[in-house]
Tab-separated table of C-alpha atoms and ligand atoms in Angstrom:
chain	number	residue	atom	x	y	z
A	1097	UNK	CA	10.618	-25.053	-1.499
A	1098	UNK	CA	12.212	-24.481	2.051
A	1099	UNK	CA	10.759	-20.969	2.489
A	1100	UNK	CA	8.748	-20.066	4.978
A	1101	UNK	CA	5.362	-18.578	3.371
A	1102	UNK	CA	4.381	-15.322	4.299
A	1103	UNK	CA	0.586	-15.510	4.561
A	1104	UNK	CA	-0.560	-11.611	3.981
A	1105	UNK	CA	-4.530	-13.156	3.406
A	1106	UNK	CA	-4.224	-14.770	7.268
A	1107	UNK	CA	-3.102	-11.871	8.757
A	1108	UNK	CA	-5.158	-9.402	7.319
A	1109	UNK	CA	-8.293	-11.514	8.496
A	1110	UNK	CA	-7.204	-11.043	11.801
A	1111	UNK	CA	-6.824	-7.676	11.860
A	1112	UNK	CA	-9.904	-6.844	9.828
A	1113	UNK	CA	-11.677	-8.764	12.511
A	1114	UNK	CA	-10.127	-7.322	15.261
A	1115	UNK	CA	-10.740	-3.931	13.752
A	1116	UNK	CA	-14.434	-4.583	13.493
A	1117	UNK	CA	-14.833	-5.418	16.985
A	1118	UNK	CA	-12.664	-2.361	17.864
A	1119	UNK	CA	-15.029	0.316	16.036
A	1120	UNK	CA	-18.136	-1.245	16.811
A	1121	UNK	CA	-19.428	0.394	19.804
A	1122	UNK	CA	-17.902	4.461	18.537
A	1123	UNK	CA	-20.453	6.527	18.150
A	1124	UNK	CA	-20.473	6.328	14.531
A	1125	UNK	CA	-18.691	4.304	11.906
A	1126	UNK	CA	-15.452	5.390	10.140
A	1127	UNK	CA	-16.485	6.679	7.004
A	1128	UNK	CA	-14.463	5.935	3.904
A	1129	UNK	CA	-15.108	7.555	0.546
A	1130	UNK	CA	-13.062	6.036	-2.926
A	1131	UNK	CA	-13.015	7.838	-6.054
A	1132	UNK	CA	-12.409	5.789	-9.148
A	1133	UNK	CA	-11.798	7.872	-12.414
A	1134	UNK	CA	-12.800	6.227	-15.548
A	1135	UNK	CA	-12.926	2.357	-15.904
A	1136	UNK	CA	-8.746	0.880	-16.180
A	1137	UNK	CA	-9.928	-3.175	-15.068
A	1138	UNK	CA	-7.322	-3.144	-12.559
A	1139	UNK	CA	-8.683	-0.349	-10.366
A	1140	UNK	CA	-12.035	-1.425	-10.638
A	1141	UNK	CA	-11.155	-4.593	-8.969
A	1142	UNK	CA	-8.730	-3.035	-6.351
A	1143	UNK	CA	-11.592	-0.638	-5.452
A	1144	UNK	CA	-14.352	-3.186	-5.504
A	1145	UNK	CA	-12.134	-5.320	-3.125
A	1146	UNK	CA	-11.672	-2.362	-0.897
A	1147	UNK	CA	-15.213	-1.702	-0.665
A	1148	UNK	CA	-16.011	-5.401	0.297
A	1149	UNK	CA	-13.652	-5.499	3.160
A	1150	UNK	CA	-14.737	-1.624	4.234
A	1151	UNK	CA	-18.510	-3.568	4.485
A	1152	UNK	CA	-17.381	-6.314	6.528
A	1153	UNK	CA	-15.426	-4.312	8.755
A	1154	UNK	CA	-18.306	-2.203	9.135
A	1155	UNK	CA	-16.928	1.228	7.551
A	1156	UNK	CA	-19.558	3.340	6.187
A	1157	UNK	CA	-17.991	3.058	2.361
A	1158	UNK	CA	-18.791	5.829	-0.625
A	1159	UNK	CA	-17.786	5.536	-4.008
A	1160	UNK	CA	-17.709	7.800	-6.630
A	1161	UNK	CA	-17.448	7.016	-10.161
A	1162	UNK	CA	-16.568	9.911	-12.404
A	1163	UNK	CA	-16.084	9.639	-16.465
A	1164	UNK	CA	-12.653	8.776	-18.037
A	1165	UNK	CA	-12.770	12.204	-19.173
A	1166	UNK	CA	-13.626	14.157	-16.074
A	1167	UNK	CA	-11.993	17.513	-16.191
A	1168	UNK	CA	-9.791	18.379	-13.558
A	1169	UNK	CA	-11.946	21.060	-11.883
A	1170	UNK	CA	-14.715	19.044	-11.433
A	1171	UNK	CA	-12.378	15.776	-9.983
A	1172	UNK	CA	-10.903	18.732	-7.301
A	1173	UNK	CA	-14.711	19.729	-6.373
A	1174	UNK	CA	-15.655	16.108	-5.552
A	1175	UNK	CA	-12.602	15.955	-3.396
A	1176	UNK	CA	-13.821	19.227	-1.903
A	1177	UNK	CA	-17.381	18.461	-1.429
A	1178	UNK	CA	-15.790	15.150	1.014
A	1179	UNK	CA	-13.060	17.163	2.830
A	1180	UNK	CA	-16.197	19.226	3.977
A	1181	UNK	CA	-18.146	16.464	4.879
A	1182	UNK	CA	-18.062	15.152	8.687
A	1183	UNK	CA	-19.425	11.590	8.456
A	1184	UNK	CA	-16.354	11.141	5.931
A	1185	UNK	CA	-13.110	10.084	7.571
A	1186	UNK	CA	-10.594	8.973	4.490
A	1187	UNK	CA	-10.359	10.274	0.974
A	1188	UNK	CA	-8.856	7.821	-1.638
A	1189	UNK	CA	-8.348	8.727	-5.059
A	1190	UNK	CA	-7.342	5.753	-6.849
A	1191	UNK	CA	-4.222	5.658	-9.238
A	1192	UNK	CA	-3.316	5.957	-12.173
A	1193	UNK	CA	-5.264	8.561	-13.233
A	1194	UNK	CA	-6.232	9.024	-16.923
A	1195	UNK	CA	-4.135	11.271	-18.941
A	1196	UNK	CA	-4.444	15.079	-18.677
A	1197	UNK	CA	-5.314	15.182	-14.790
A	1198	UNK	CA	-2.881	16.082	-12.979
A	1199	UNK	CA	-2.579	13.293	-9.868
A	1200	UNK	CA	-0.081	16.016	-7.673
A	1201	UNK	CA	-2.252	18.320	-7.676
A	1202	UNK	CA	-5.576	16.214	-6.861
A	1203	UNK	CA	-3.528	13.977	-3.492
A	1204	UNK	CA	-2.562	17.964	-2.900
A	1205	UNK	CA	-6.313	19.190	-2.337
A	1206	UNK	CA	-7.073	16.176	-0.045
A	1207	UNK	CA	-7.374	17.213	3.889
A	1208	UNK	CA	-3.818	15.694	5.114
A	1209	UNK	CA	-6.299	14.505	8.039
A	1210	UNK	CA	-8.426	12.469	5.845
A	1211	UNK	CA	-5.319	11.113	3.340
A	1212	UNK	CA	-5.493	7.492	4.556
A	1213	UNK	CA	-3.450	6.235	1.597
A	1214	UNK	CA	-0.763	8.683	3.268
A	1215	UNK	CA	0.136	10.337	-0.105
A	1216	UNK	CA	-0.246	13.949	0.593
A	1217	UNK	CA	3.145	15.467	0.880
A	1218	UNK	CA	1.891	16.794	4.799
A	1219	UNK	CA	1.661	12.839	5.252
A	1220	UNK	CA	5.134	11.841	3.225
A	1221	UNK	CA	6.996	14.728	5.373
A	1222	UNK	CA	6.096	13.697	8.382
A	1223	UNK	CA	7.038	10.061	7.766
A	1224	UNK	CA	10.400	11.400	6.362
A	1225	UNK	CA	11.091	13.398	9.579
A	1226	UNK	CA	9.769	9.978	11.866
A	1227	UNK	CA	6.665	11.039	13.177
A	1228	UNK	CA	4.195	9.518	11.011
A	1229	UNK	CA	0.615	9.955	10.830
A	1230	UNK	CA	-1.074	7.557	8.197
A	1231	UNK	CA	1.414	5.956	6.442
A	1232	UNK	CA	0.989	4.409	3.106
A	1233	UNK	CA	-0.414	1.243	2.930
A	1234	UNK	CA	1.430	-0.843	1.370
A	1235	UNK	CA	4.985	-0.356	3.218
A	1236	UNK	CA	2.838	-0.577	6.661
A	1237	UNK	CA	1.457	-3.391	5.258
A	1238	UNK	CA	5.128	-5.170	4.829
A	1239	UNK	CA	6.203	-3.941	8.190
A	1240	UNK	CA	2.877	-5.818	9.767
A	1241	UNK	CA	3.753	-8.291	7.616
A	1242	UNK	CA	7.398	-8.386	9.144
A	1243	UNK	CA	6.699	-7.838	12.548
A	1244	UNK	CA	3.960	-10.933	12.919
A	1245	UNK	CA	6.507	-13.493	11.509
A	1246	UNK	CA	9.138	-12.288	14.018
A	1247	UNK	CA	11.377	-10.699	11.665
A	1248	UNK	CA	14.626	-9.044	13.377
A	1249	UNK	CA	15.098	-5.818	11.595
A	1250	UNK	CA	17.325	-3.569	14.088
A	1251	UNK	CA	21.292	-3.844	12.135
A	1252	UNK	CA	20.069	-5.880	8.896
A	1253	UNK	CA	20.599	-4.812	5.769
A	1254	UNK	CA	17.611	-3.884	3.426
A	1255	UNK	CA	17.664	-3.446	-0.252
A	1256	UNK	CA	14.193	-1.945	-1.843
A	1257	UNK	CA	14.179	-2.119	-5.434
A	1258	UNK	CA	11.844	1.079	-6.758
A	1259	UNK	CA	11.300	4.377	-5.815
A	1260	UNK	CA	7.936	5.333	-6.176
A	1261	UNK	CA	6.183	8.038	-3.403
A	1262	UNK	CA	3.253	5.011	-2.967
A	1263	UNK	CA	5.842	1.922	-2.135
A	1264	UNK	CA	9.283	2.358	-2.629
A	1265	UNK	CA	10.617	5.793	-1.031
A	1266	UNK	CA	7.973	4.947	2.169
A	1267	UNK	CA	9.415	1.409	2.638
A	1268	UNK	CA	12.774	2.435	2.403
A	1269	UNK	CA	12.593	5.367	5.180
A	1270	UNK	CA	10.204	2.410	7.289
A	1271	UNK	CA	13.081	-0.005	7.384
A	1272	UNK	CA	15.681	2.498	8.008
A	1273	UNK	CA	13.403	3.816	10.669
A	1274	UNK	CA	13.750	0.266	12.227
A	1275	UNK	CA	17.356	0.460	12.040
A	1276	UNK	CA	17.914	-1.295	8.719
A	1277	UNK	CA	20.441	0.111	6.872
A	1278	UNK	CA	18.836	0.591	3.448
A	1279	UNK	CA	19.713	0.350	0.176
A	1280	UNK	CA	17.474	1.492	-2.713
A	1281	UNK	CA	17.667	0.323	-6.451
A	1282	UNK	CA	16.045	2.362	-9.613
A	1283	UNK	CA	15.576	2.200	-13.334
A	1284	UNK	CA	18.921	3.718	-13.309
A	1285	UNK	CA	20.792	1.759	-10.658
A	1286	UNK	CA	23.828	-0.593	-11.723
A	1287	UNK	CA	24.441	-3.901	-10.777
A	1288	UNK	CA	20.596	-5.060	-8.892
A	1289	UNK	CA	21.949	-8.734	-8.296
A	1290	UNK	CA	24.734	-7.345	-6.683
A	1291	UNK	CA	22.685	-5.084	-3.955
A	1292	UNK	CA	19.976	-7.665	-3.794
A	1293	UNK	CA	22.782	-10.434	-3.228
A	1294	UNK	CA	23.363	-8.970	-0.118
A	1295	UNK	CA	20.146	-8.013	1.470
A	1296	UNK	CA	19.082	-9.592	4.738
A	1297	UNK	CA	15.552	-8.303	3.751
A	1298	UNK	CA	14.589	-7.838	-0.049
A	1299	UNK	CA	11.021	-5.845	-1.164
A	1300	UNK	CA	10.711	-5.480	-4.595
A	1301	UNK	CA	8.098	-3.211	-5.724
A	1302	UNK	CA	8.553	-2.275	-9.003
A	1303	UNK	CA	5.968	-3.458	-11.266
A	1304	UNK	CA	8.305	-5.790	-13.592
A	1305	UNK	CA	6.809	-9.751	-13.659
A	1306	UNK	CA	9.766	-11.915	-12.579
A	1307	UNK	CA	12.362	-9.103	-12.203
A	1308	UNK	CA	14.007	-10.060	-8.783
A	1309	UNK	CA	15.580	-13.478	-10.103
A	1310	UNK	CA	15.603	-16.359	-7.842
A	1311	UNK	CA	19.494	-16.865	-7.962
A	1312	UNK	CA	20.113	-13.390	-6.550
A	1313	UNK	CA	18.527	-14.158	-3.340
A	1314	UNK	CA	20.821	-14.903	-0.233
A	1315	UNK	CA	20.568	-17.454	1.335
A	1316	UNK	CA	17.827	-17.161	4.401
A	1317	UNK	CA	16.964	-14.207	3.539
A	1318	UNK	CA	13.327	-12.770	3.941
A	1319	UNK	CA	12.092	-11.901	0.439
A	1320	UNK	CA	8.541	-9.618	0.132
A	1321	UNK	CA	6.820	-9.215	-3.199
A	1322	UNK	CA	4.657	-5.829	-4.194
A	1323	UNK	CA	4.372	-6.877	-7.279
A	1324	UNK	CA	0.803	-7.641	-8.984
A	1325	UNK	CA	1.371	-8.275	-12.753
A	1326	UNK	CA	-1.078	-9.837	-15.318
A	1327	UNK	CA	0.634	-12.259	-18.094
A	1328	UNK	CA	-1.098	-12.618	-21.262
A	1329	UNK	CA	-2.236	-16.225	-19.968
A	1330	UNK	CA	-3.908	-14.171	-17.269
A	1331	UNK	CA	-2.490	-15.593	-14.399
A	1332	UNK	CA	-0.913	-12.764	-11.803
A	1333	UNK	CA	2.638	-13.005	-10.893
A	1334	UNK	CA	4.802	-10.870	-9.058
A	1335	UNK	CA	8.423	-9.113	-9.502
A	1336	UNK	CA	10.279	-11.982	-8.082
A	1337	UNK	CA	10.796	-15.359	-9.452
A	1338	UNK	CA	8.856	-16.548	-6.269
A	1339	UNK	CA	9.486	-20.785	-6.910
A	1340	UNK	CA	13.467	-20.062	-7.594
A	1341	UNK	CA	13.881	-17.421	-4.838
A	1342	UNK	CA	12.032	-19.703	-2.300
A	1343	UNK	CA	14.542	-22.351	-2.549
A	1344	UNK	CA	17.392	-19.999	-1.158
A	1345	UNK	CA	14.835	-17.734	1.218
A	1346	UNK	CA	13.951	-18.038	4.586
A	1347	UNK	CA	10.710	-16.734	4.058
A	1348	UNK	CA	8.915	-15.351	1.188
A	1349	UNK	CA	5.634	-13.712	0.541
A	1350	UNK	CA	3.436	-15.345	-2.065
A	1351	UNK	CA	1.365	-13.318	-4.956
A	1352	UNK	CA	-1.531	-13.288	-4.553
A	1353	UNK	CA	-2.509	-13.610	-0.746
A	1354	UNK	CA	1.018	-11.788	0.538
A	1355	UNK	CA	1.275	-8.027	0.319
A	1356	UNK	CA	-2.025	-7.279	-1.656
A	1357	UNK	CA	-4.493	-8.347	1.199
A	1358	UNK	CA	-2.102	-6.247	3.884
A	1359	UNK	CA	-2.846	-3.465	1.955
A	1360	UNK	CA	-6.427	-3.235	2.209
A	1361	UNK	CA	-6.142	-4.192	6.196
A	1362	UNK	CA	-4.015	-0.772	6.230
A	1363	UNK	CA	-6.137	1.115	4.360
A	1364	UNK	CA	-9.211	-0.061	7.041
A	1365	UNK	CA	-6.718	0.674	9.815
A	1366	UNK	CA	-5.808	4.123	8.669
A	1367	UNK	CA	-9.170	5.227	7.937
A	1368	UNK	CA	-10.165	3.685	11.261
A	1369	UNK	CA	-7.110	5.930	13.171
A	1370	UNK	CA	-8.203	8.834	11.139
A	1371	UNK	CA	-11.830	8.328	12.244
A	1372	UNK	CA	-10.645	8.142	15.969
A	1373	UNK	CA	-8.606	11.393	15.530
A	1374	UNK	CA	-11.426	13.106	14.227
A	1375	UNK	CA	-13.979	11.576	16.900
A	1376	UNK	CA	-11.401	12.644	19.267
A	1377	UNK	CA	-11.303	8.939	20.709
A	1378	UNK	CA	-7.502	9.596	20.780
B	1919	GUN	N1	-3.093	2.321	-7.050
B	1919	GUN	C1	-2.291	1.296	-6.753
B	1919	GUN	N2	-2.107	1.195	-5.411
B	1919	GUN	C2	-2.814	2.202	-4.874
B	1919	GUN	C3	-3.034	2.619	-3.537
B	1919	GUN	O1	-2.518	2.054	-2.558
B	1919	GUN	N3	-3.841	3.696	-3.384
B	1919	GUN	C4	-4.396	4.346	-4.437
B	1919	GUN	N4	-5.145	5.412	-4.196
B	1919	GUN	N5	-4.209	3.985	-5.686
B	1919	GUN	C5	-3.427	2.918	-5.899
């Protein structure tokens, strides 16, 4: 392997530490609240991870466990119940949601002040227009992520392969916002290895083990991995062939311990920045 690795699990230490020292003396802690509908293994562990982090940081963290088969009044109440509540700083609902709620309109009813995964379309239209507010995590994760390692952006060219509102259609408008000029590939898009062939900067995020092949990869080109999968052997592997792709990359970010642990550090950070806002530490 000649890649550089990209270590997301480093960095995030360092800001989670930083971050505790930072909201230490305010006059109260940055209150987080998580609500986890029914019990999908996955989101169990995300949230439990987010929790542990929120606790070292020193976050006062809430979570609220509601059934599988919660209606959708009573999900919108709970989300209600902490928009109204002062000592509660960030609202995260976490996805997917079981079948027959209706996820649009729950990220809807959360305060855009309190939306520190940045999903609420008050959030996603001011990052469109360039003056974000909390961002989603994940893309400000990879531009942390890019920024510590020194990565040039301003003139390169970007490819971002998915389109979802949490990772792909943030990312893309991120990079473009730091002069990149952006491609974006889809479920519908012709031709991947062709785009991704010539990207200076690659982020896959679309939820596909080994998608991104390693032979598409230009050489010295920066390669980041969203991509959490589960194979039937168990082990977790991400949407680019990570061992081929690192032979041609100049740096790469490994699964696990390269976007994931980013993504919590954001999540701390937002709720932090929303915390400040409301304290009006600004
Ligand atoms: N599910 C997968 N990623 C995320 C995330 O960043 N936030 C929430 N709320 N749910 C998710």
């Amino acid at each position: 392997m000649s890649a550089t690795l990209l270590d997301g699990r480093a960095l995030s230490k360092k800001l989670n530490k930083a971050l505790k020292y930072t909201v230490a003396d305010w006059p109260r802690p940055p209150g987080l609240s998580v609500i986890l509908v029914g019990a999908d293994p996955a989101s169990e562990v995300y949230v439990r991870r987010k929790g542990i982090v929120a606790g070292r940081i020193g976050l006062a963290h809430h979570q609220i466990d509601l059934p599988v088969d919660v209606g959708q009044e009573e999900l919108l109440w709970n989300i209600d119940q902490l928009n109204a509540d002062d000592s509660v700083d960030g609202i995260l609902v976490q996805l997917p949601l079981p079948k027959g709620l209706d996820a649009d309109a729950v990220m809807a009813r959360i305060a855009p002040e309190k939306d520190v995964d940045g999903f609420t379309a008050t959030s996603a239209g001011k990052l469109a227009q360039g003056q974000p507010h909390l961002v989603p995590c994940t893309p400000k994760g990879v531009m942390e992520l890019l920024a510590d390692a020194g990565v040039e952006l301003s003139g390169k060219t970007a490819v971002v392969v998915g389109r979802s509102n949490i990772v792909g259609r943030p990312m893309a408008q991120l990079l473009e916002q730091a002069n990149c000029t952006v491609t974006v590939c889809h479920s519908r898009t012709q031709n991947v290895a062709e785009h991704v062939g010539r990207a200076d900067i690659v982020v896959a995020a679309v939820g596909r083990p080994h998608f991104v092949k390693g032979a598409w990869i230009k050489p010295g080109a920066i390669v980041i991995d969203v991509g959490i999968n589960r194979l039937e052997d168990g082990s977790l592997v991400g949407d680019v062939e990570t061992d081929a792709a690192a032979e041609r990359a100049a740096a790469i970010t490994p699964v696990p311990g390269g976007v994931g642990p980013m993504t919590i550090a954001m999540l701390m950070a937002n709720t932090a920045a929303a915390a400040k806002s409301r304290l009006g530490l600004d």
